[in-house]
Amino acid sequence: MDRPRRRDDDRFYDKISLIVDSLGSLGRLDKREFLKQVFEATFELIPEAQKGSLFELQGETFRPIFCRGYDFSVLSRILFGRDEAFVDFEVGSKTSIVARETRITGRDPAIFSAETIEAFGVLGTLSGFTALYAPISVAGLNVGILSLEKFDDTGFLDLSRKILQYYARLISQFYAQRLHQERETRRYKDIVNSLVSAIQVMDKHTEGHAQRVRDYSLAIAARLGLSEEAVSEIGTAALLHDVGKLGIPTHILRKPGRLSSEEYETVKLHAGDGFRILSSIEGFERIAEMAYHHHERHDGKGYPEGLSGDEISLGAQLIGLADAFDAMTSERAYRPAMSTAAAVGVIREEAGTQFNPRIAAAALEVIGSLKDLARVS
Ligand SMILES: [Fe+2]
Ligand SMILES: [Fe+2]
């Protein structure tokens, strides 16, 4: 029996489902891979397109990042300034991304440089083709252009225009999302930096302590083979481990001599205060926990909770060791700095008591670089 002829509608739905299927995995890709897949997919869905390119705004210049059917090195000679890229194209409204078709019948030498015209000549895009294009835009600002070309006398299908428009919107959303992520990362770094400088203003004689503890912690965490995400979180927690010191009266914090036992009890409150400050920041739950437990000891003799062994998170134990190493090798008003060799001796001796033996072993292995980082002899 003959299969019934499929209507155009069916083919349209097939195409749409192809797009939707491809979306699932796109979110996990990095920018280049994402753009490449979307760019390639437009050709699958718009088979009448013969050539095409994707330009991206980099600084003040639009540069090609992908092309099909062209010599990329020749195409790369075509650069447009921020205001020139859409010279042959109509951009349309700022609020919605619209794909349009245009017939290129010649290039105006008054608009394009001689070099660009020459490159058009080599690419075969001086005249006599139809371009289907759409801007990539974020918040009304054009940051790219997706363009497909067809070198015969007929235009693109209306469905193709809709598909290109859809893809241009998809790419635009991806750019908007990335911009949002970059802003979030900047915001995160700003919070961390301002907290670190607040501690340093309060506690001048431990200048550079937070950064050194971070550097040591990162080196040890990398040695232990922790995931990139875990290493980065430990780095942030290490920078902020003493943030609770903001709550300690300055006469205690800046006291040049040894602390009385009462003053020492006040200093110990910084672990809990740090936890309260950091846990109020969304997404800082684990960082807050590491700051809370950085004075716990492997043998359970630390504070504030007297946890032992694996009850203490690996990050907190690691920061605790890095903190102790920096405290030992830094000068205090009431005692000179210990030599690196002596501090190494203490770590070795305290492995299994103050320190988790596994972390102590990793620290001892990277101690050469720790010494470089510490800039002490
Ligand atoms: Fe501390
Ligand atoms: Fe510390």
mmCIF file of N, CA, C and O in Angstrom, residues 30 54 90 95 108 162 170 181 207 231 241 250 280 287 313 325 353:
data_model
loop_
_atom_site.group_PDB
_atom_site.id
_atom_site.type_symbol
_atom_site.label_atom_id
_atom_site.label_comp_id
_atom_site.label_asym_id
_atom_site.label_seq_id
_atom_site.Cartn_x
_atom_site.Cartn_y
_atom_site.Cartn_z
ATOM 1 N N ASP A 30 30.283 24.554 25.882
ATOM 2 C CA ASP A 30 30.914 25.855 26.046
ATOM 3 C C ASP A 30 30.543 26.714 24.848
ATOM 4 O O ASP A 30 29.917 26.238 23.887
ATOM 5 N N LEU A 54 29.025 33.466 10.545
ATOM 6 C CA LEU A 54 28.569 34.056 11.802
ATOM 7 C C LEU A 54 29.651 35.036 12.230
ATOM 8 O O LEU A 54 30.815 34.665 12.397
ATOM 9 N N GLU A 90 19.106 45.726 6.783
ATOM 10 C CA GLU A 90 18.181 46.499 7.585
ATOM 11 C C GLU A 90 18.072 45.760 8.925
ATOM 12 O O GLU A 90 17.878 44.554 8.935
ATOM 13 N N THR A 95 13.566 45.625 19.722
ATOM 14 C CA THR A 95 13.007 44.739 20.735
ATOM 15 C C THR A 95 12.855 43.299 20.265
ATOM 16 O O THR A 95 12.916 42.384 21.051
ATOM 17 N N ASP A 108 29.102 49.092 -2.682
ATOM 18 C CA ASP A 108 29.398 50.498 -2.897
ATOM 19 C C ASP A 108 30.808 50.836 -2.401
ATOM 20 O O ASP A 108 31.085 50.729 -1.206
ATOM 21 N N LYS A 162 11.910 31.839 8.935
ATOM 22 C CA LYS A 162 11.438 31.640 10.315
ATOM 23 C C LYS A 162 12.456 30.847 11.131
ATOM 24 O O LYS A 162 12.695 31.118 12.307
ATOM 25 N N LEU A 170 17.817 32.190 19.520
ATOM 26 C CA LEU A 170 18.450 31.205 20.403
ATOM 27 C C LEU A 170 19.879 31.640 20.743
ATOM 28 O O LEU A 170 20.297 31.632 21.906
ATOM 29 N N GLN A 181 25.840 35.504 33.523
ATOM 30 C CA GLN A 181 26.770 34.698 34.319
ATOM 31 C C GLN A 181 28.041 35.484 34.635
ATOM 32 O O GLN A 181 28.558 35.427 35.744
ATOM 33 N N GLU A 207 48.484 41.075 57.573
ATOM 34 C CA GLU A 207 48.357 41.443 56.171
ATOM 35 C C GLU A 207 48.860 40.329 55.234
ATOM 36 O O GLU A 207 49.906 39.742 55.460
ATOM 37 N N VAL A 231 38.087 22.820 44.257
ATOM 38 C CA VAL A 231 39.310 23.618 44.470
ATOM 39 C C VAL A 231 38.944 25.101 44.527
ATOM 40 O O VAL A 231 39.398 25.837 45.409
ATOM 41 N N HIS A 241 38.307 32.705 55.461
ATOM 42 C CA HIS A 241 38.166 31.868 56.654
ATOM 43 C C HIS A 241 38.117 32.679 57.956
ATOM 44 O O HIS A 241 37.471 32.282 58.904
ATOM 45 N N THR A 250 38.776 45.678 68.335
ATOM 46 C CA THR A 250 40.119 45.940 67.777
ATOM 47 C C THR A 250 41.207 45.913 68.842
ATOM 48 O O THR A 250 42.346 45.558 68.539
ATOM 49 N N SER A 280 24.881 33.958 55.231
ATOM 50 C CA SER A 280 23.816 34.861 54.773
ATOM 51 C C SER A 280 23.945 35.151 53.276
ATOM 52 O O SER A 280 23.075 35.772 52.686
ATOM 53 N N ILE A 287 31.064 27.218 51.804
ATOM 54 C CA ILE A 287 32.144 28.148 52.177
ATOM 55 C C ILE A 287 31.986 28.541 53.652
ATOM 56 O O ILE A 287 32.954 28.562 54.418
ATOM 57 N N SER A 313 34.780 18.661 57.402
ATOM 58 C CA SER A 313 34.858 18.546 55.937
ATOM 59 C C SER A 313 36.327 18.620 55.504
ATOM 60 O O SER A 313 37.167 19.220 56.185
ATOM 61 N N PHE A 325 50.098 26.579 58.972
ATOM 62 C CA PHE A 325 51.412 26.735 58.331
ATOM 63 C C PHE A 325 51.755 28.221 58.193
ATOM 64 O O PHE A 325 52.867 28.647 58.497
ATOM 65 N N THR A 353 47.375 13.773 64.634
ATOM 66 C CA THR A 353 46.836 14.401 65.854
ATOM 67 C C THR A 353 46.115 15.695 65.480
ATOM 68 O O THR A 353 44.905 15.711 65.314
#
